[in-house]
Coordinates of C-alpha atoms and ligand atoms in Angstrom, one line a residue:
M1 CA -4.0 -2.2 -70.1
N2 CA -4.5 -4.5 -67.1
R3 CA -1.1 -5.6 -65.8
V4 CA -1.5 -8.2 -63.1
L5 CA 0.9 -8.6 -60.1
N6 CA 3.1 -11.4 -61.5
F7 CA 5.3 -13.4 -59.2
A8 CA 6.3 -16.0 -61.8
P9 CA 9.5 -18.0 -61.2
G10 CA 10.8 -17.7 -64.8
P11 CA 10.1 -16.5 -67.4
S12 CA 9.2 -13.6 -65.1
P13 CA 8.2 -10.0 -65.2
L14 CA 10.2 -7.5 -67.1
P15 CA 10.3 -3.8 -66.2
L16 CA 7.2 -2.1 -67.7
E17 CA 9.4 0.7 -69.0
V18 CA 11.4 -1.8 -71.0
L19 CA 8.3 -3.5 -72.4
L20 CA 6.9 -0.1 -73.5
E21 CA 10.2 0.8 -75.2
V22 CA 10.2 -2.5 -77.0
Q23 CA 6.7 -1.9 -78.2
K24 CA 7.5 1.7 -79.3
E25 CA 10.6 0.7 -81.4
L26 CA 9.5 -2.7 -82.5
P27 CA 8.5 -1.8 -86.1
D28 CA 11.3 0.7 -86.7
W29 CA 14.4 0.5 -84.6
N30 CA 16.2 3.7 -84.1
G31 CA 15.1 5.2 -87.4
T32 CA 16.5 2.2 -89.5
G33 CA 13.1 1.3 -90.8
I34 CA 13.4 -2.3 -89.7
S35 CA 12.7 -4.2 -86.5
V36 CA 15.4 -5.7 -84.3
L37 CA 13.6 -8.9 -85.1
E38 CA 14.5 -8.5 -88.8
M39 CA 18.1 -7.4 -88.4
S40 CA 21.2 -9.3 -89.3
H41 CA 23.2 -10.3 -86.2
R42 CA 26.3 -9.1 -88.0
S43 CA 25.0 -5.7 -88.9
K44 CA 26.6 -2.6 -87.4
D45 CA 23.3 -1.8 -85.7
F46 CA 22.9 -5.2 -84.0
M47 CA 26.6 -5.3 -83.1
G48 CA 26.1 -2.0 -81.3
I49 CA 23.3 -3.6 -79.2
Y50 CA 25.6 -6.6 -78.5
Y51 CA 28.6 -4.4 -77.4
E52 CA 26.4 -2.3 -75.2
T53 CA 24.9 -5.3 -73.4
V54 CA 28.4 -6.7 -72.7
K55 CA 29.6 -3.2 -71.6
N56 CA 26.6 -2.7 -69.3
L57 CA 27.1 -6.2 -67.7
R58 CA 30.8 -5.4 -67.1
E59 CA 29.8 -2.1 -65.5
L60 CA 27.0 -3.7 -63.4
Y61 CA 29.2 -6.4 -61.9
G62 CA 32.6 -4.7 -62.2
I63 CA 33.9 -7.5 -64.5
S64 CA 37.6 -7.1 -65.4
D65 CA 39.2 -7.8 -68.8
E66 CA 40.5 -11.1 -67.4
Y67 CA 36.9 -12.4 -68.0
E68 CA 34.9 -13.1 -71.1
V69 CA 31.2 -12.3 -71.1
L70 CA 29.5 -14.9 -73.4
F71 CA 26.0 -15.3 -74.8
V72 CA 25.0 -18.9 -75.1
Q73 CA 21.7 -20.7 -75.8
G74 CA 20.4 -23.9 -74.3
G75 CA 19.6 -22.5 -70.9
G76 CA 20.8 -23.7 -67.5
H77 CA 20.4 -27.3 -68.7
M78 CA 23.0 -26.9 -71.3
E79 CA 25.4 -25.3 -68.8
F80 CA 25.0 -28.4 -66.7
A81 CA 26.8 -30.2 -69.5
M82 CA 29.1 -27.4 -70.7
V83 CA 30.7 -26.9 -67.3
P84 CA 32.1 -30.5 -67.0
L85 CA 32.9 -30.6 -70.7
N86 CA 35.1 -27.5 -70.3
F87 CA 36.4 -28.0 -66.8
N88 CA 36.9 -31.8 -66.5
F89 CA 40.5 -31.2 -67.6
Y90 CA 41.2 -29.5 -64.3
G91 CA 40.1 -32.5 -62.2
T92 CA 37.0 -33.8 -60.4
G93 CA 33.9 -31.6 -60.3
N94 CA 32.9 -31.2 -56.7
Y95 CA 29.2 -30.4 -56.3
L96 CA 27.3 -28.8 -53.4
V97 CA 23.9 -30.4 -53.6
N98 CA 21.1 -28.7 -51.8
G99 CA 18.1 -28.5 -54.1
V100 CA 16.6 -29.4 -57.4
W101 CA 19.0 -27.5 -59.7
S102 CA 22.3 -28.5 -58.0
Q103 CA 21.1 -32.1 -58.0
K104 CA 20.4 -31.9 -61.8
A105 CA 23.7 -30.3 -62.5
F106 CA 25.5 -33.0 -60.4
K107 CA 23.7 -35.8 -62.3
E108 CA 24.8 -34.4 -65.6
A109 CA 28.4 -34.0 -64.5
V110 CA 28.5 -37.7 -63.3
K111 CA 27.4 -38.7 -66.9
L112 CA 30.2 -36.7 -68.4
G113 CA 33.2 -37.6 -66.3
S114 CA 34.4 -37.5 -62.8
A115 CA 32.1 -35.7 -60.3
A116 CA 31.7 -35.9 -56.5
E117 CA 29.4 -34.6 -53.9
A118 CA 31.3 -32.2 -51.7
A119 CA 28.2 -31.7 -49.5
R120 CA 24.5 -32.7 -49.5
V121 CA 22.0 -31.0 -47.3
V122 CA 18.3 -30.2 -47.4
N123 CA 16.4 -27.0 -46.5
R124 CA 19.5 -25.0 -46.2
V125 CA 22.9 -24.3 -47.8
P126 CA 25.9 -26.3 -46.5
R127 CA 28.2 -24.5 -44.1
Q128 CA 31.8 -23.9 -45.2
D129 CA 33.0 -26.4 -42.6
E130 CA 30.8 -29.1 -44.1
I131 CA 32.4 -28.9 -47.6
A132 CA 34.5 -32.0 -48.0
M133 CA 36.4 -31.7 -51.3
S134 CA 37.4 -35.0 -53.1
E135 CA 41.0 -35.8 -54.1
E136 CA 42.1 -34.1 -57.2
A137 CA 39.3 -31.6 -57.1
G138 CA 39.2 -29.5 -60.3
Y139 CA 36.3 -27.2 -59.6
L140 CA 33.7 -26.5 -56.9
Y141 CA 30.2 -26.0 -58.2
Y142 CA 27.2 -24.6 -56.4
C143 CA 23.8 -23.1 -57.3
S144 CA 23.7 -19.7 -55.6
N145 CA 19.9 -19.7 -55.4
E146 CA 17.8 -22.8 -55.5
T147 CA 14.7 -21.4 -57.3
V148 CA 12.4 -24.3 -56.5
N149 CA 13.4 -24.8 -52.9
G150 CA 13.8 -21.1 -52.0
I151 CA 17.3 -21.6 -50.6
Q152 CA 20.1 -19.0 -51.2
Y153 CA 23.8 -18.8 -50.3
H154 CA 24.6 -15.7 -48.3
Y155 CA 28.3 -16.5 -48.3
V156 CA 30.7 -17.5 -51.0
P157 CA 32.0 -21.1 -50.6
Q158 CA 35.7 -21.4 -50.7
S159 CA 38.2 -24.1 -51.7
E160 CA 41.5 -24.4 -53.6
A161 CA 39.6 -25.4 -56.7
I162 CA 38.1 -23.3 -59.4
L163 CA 34.8 -21.8 -58.3
V164 CA 31.7 -22.2 -60.5
S165 CA 28.2 -21.0 -59.8
D166 CA 24.8 -21.3 -61.4
M167 CA 23.4 -17.8 -60.6
S168 CA 20.4 -18.2 -62.9
S169 CA 17.9 -17.0 -60.3
D170 CA 19.8 -14.4 -58.4
F171 CA 21.7 -12.9 -61.3
L172 CA 22.2 -9.1 -61.0
S173 CA 20.2 -9.0 -57.8
K174 CA 23.2 -8.1 -55.6
P175 CA 26.9 -7.3 -55.9
V176 CA 29.1 -10.3 -56.7
D177 CA 32.9 -10.3 -56.5
I178 CA 33.5 -11.9 -59.9
S179 CA 37.2 -12.2 -59.3
K180 CA 36.5 -15.1 -56.9
Y181 CA 35.0 -17.2 -59.7
G182 CA 36.3 -19.2 -62.6
L183 CA 32.8 -19.2 -64.1
I184 CA 29.3 -18.1 -63.4
Y185 CA 26.3 -18.5 -65.6
A186 CA 22.7 -17.5 -65.6
G187 CA 19.7 -18.1 -67.8
A188 CA 18.4 -14.6 -68.6
Q189 CA 14.7 -15.4 -68.1
K190 CA 14.4 -14.5 -64.4
N191 CA 16.3 -11.4 -63.6
F192 CA 17.7 -10.2 -66.9
G193 CA 15.5 -10.7 -69.9
P194 CA 13.6 -13.1 -72.1
A195 CA 14.2 -16.9 -72.3
G196 CA 16.6 -18.1 -74.9
L197 CA 19.7 -16.3 -73.7
T198 CA 22.2 -17.6 -71.1
V199 CA 25.0 -15.3 -69.9
V200 CA 28.3 -16.9 -69.1
I201 CA 31.1 -15.0 -67.3
V202 CA 34.3 -17.0 -67.5
K203 CA 38.0 -16.4 -66.7
K204 CA 39.8 -16.3 -70.1
D205 CA 42.8 -18.3 -69.0
L206 CA 40.6 -21.3 -68.1
L207 CA 39.4 -21.8 -71.7
G208 CA 40.7 -24.0 -74.4
N209 CA 41.0 -27.3 -72.5
C210 CA 38.0 -29.3 -73.8
S211 CA 38.6 -32.8 -75.1
P212 CA 39.1 -32.8 -78.9
T213 CA 35.8 -34.6 -79.4
T214 CA 33.8 -31.8 -77.8
P215 CA 31.3 -30.3 -80.2
S216 CA 32.2 -26.7 -81.1
M217 CA 28.9 -25.4 -79.8
L218 CA 29.7 -26.8 -76.3
D219 CA 33.2 -25.3 -76.1
Y220 CA 33.2 -21.9 -74.5
L221 CA 36.2 -21.0 -76.5
T222 CA 34.1 -21.1 -79.7
Y223 CA 32.0 -18.3 -78.2
A224 CA 34.9 -16.3 -76.9
N225 CA 36.6 -16.4 -80.3
S226 CA 33.6 -15.2 -82.2
E227 CA 32.0 -12.5 -80.1
S228 CA 29.3 -15.2 -79.3
M229 CA 28.3 -15.2 -82.9
Y230 CA 29.7 -18.6 -84.2
N231 CA 26.1 -19.3 -85.0
T232 CA 23.1 -16.9 -85.1
P233 CA 22.6 -15.7 -81.5
P234 CA 19.2 -15.1 -79.9
T235 CA 19.2 -11.5 -81.2
F236 CA 15.8 -10.4 -79.8
A237 CA 16.6 -11.8 -76.3
I238 CA 19.9 -9.9 -76.4
Y239 CA 18.2 -6.7 -77.4
V240 CA 15.6 -6.9 -74.6
S241 CA 18.3 -7.7 -72.1
C242 CA 20.3 -4.7 -73.3
L243 CA 17.3 -2.5 -72.4
V244 CA 17.1 -4.2 -69.0
S245 CA 20.8 -3.6 -68.4
R246 CA 20.2 0.1 -69.1
W247 CA 17.2 0.0 -66.8
L248 CA 19.3 -1.6 -64.1
L249 CA 22.0 1.1 -64.4
D250 CA 19.4 3.8 -64.3
Q251 CA 17.8 2.4 -61.2
G252 CA 21.1 2.3 -59.3
G253 CA 22.6 -1.0 -60.2
V254 CA 23.0 -4.2 -58.2
Q255 CA 23.4 -2.4 -54.9
E256 CA 19.9 -1.0 -55.3
M257 CA 18.5 -4.3 -56.5
Q258 CA 19.9 -5.9 -53.3
R259 CA 18.3 -3.2 -51.2
R260 CA 14.9 -3.8 -52.8
S261 CA 15.3 -7.6 -52.5
V262 CA 15.8 -7.3 -48.8
V263 CA 12.8 -5.0 -48.4
K264 CA 10.5 -7.2 -50.6
S265 CA 11.5 -10.6 -49.1
S266 CA 11.4 -9.3 -45.5
M267 CA 7.8 -8.3 -46.0
L268 CA 6.8 -11.8 -46.9
Y269 CA 8.9 -13.6 -44.4
D270 CA 7.5 -11.3 -41.7
V271 CA 4.0 -12.3 -42.6
I272 CA 4.9 -16.0 -42.6
D273 CA 6.8 -15.8 -39.3
G274 CA 4.0 -13.7 -37.7
S275 CA 1.2 -16.0 -38.8
A276 CA 1.3 -18.3 -35.8
G277 CA 1.8 -21.3 -38.0
F278 CA -0.9 -20.5 -40.6
Y279 CA 1.9 -20.1 -43.1
T280 CA 5.1 -22.1 -42.8
N281 CA 8.6 -22.1 -44.4
K282 CA 10.9 -25.0 -43.9
V283 CA 14.1 -23.3 -45.0
E284 CA 16.6 -22.5 -42.2
K285 CA 16.5 -18.7 -41.6
D286 CA 20.0 -17.9 -42.7
S287 CA 19.5 -19.8 -46.0
R288 CA 16.3 -18.2 -47.0
S289 CA 16.1 -16.9 -50.5
L290 CA 15.6 -13.2 -51.1
M291 CA 14.4 -14.1 -54.6
N292 CA 12.0 -17.0 -54.2
V293 CA 9.9 -17.0 -51.1
V294 CA 8.4 -20.5 -50.7
F295 CA 5.7 -21.3 -48.1
N296 CA 3.0 -23.7 -47.3
L297 CA -0.4 -23.2 -45.8
A298 CA -0.6 -25.4 -42.7
D299 CA -4.1 -26.5 -43.9
E300 CA -3.3 -27.5 -47.5
S301 CA -7.0 -28.0 -48.3
L302 CA -7.1 -24.2 -48.5
N303 CA -4.5 -24.0 -51.3
D304 CA -7.0 -23.7 -54.2
E305 CA -9.0 -21.1 -52.4
F306 CA -5.8 -19.2 -51.6
L307 CA -4.9 -19.1 -55.3
A308 CA -8.4 -18.1 -56.4
K309 CA -8.7 -15.3 -53.9
A310 CA -5.2 -14.1 -54.8
R311 CA -6.3 -14.0 -58.5
E312 CA -9.3 -11.9 -57.5
R313 CA -6.7 -9.3 -56.3
N314 CA -4.8 -9.6 -59.6
I315 CA -2.0 -11.7 -57.9
V316 CA -0.8 -14.5 -60.2
N317 CA 1.8 -17.2 -60.5
I318 CA 2.3 -18.0 -56.8
K319 CA 1.8 -21.7 -57.0
G320 CA 4.8 -23.7 -55.8
H321 CA 6.8 -25.9 -58.2
R322 CA 5.1 -29.2 -58.9
I323 CA 7.9 -31.1 -57.3
V324 CA 7.6 -29.4 -53.9
G325 CA 4.0 -28.1 -53.9
G326 CA 2.8 -25.3 -51.7
M327 CA 3.3 -21.7 -52.8
R328 CA 6.2 -19.6 -54.1
A329 CA 6.5 -15.9 -54.7
S330 CA 9.4 -14.9 -56.9
L331 CA 10.7 -11.4 -56.3
Y332 CA 13.0 -10.7 -59.2
N333 CA 14.3 -7.3 -60.0
A334 CA 11.3 -6.2 -62.0
V335 CA 8.8 -7.1 -59.2
T336 CA 8.1 -3.9 -57.4
I337 CA 8.0 -3.2 -53.7
E338 CA 4.4 -2.0 -54.2
A339 CA 3.4 -5.3 -55.8
T340 CA 5.0 -7.2 -52.9
E341 CA 3.2 -5.1 -50.4
K342 CA -0.1 -6.1 -52.0
L343 CA 0.8 -9.7 -51.8
A344 CA 1.8 -9.4 -48.1
E345 CA -1.5 -7.6 -47.4
F346 CA -3.4 -10.3 -49.2
M347 CA -1.7 -13.0 -47.2
K348 CA -2.6 -11.3 -43.9
D349 CA -6.2 -10.8 -45.0
F350 CA -6.5 -14.4 -46.1
K351 CA -5.3 -15.6 -42.7
A352 CA -7.6 -13.2 -40.9
S353 CA -10.6 -14.5 -42.8
H354 CA -9.8 -18.1 -41.8
Ligands
LIG401 C1 18.8 -22.0 -60.7 C2 18.4 -22.6 -62.0 N1 19.3 -23.3 -62.7 C3 18.9 -23.9 -63.9 C4 17.7 -23.8 -64.3 C5 17.3 -24.5 -65.7 O1 17.2 -23.5 -66.6 P1 16.7 -23.7 -68.1 O2 15.2 -24.1 -68.0 O3 16.9 -22.4 -68.8 O4 17.5 -24.8 -68.7 C6 16.7 -23.1 -63.6 C7 15.3 -23.0 -64.1 O5 14.4 -22.5 -63.5 C8 17.1 -22.5 -62.4 O6 16.2 -21.9 -61.7

């Protein structure tokens, strides 16, 4: 087995222990003689997996009974639509726009009703005193970690309105006080599991106010009323995420993930900052992401050589998003400190040889 050092932005690495467990029990899950892939979603066995996943998520984040934990499909892009469809009732959606994903979410909300920009900034998060809520604001929406731009909130924005956050790319990477939020959501495919599953954590008393023409599959209440099984859920993605949730608990939970994220990201930012301009990062320091470290080579003509030399050391998927170019190393929960050390070492060596 030749596992490479994978810094992919999503789908991204899963813990090796989890992959091996999936491999081991794939043809015969828990002595049942069938694979999870072949199980009815309504069977007792699968329901057990589903209940455990929800329970583990509640434990990891300390989620109270006032909240539903829902499993949806359609990824972040469907949430861009579901949030306004479910929350327009409360008033105007106020959006903090500071990167690719908050911009996309804002555009979708404009299509679906009343939405306003409460702040727009680049290369950083807006400060609390820059947030200008519109009249009749219903909810305040922000993307806690801009995956493409490498920008992360290190504070929780506040307003009188319902707080909503896209936490797709820093899900379960640090403690979050869920009680501050009306809703958070995250595509699983970065920090939690395979693509195909989106986790939505929503305050129960906010549900049930969609317009009557809203399709059932776009109403969170449909999921809440059916244990997320109104239709066939992405069973395999839920199963793998269940194993990841166990792994997270075993490793020490979100506190430990936060500790590792600080160690990993500091290693790379130290190399960038200590490179005398060989590597650059445009993001303001207090908005830098602990999950996605973006950087450019001052001499962009070296980009291809940089990627090829990285590949020689088994380091893959560090090319930046096509919209912004440059490089990006994603340091999600399953990326080890040792792998990050090897990347940091490679970056230093590459600089030294030029
Ligand atoms: C923060 C964030 N939100 C939303 C999305 C869109 O997710 P999906 O491709 O699952 O629709 C992404 C994708 O990378 C993301 O990083």
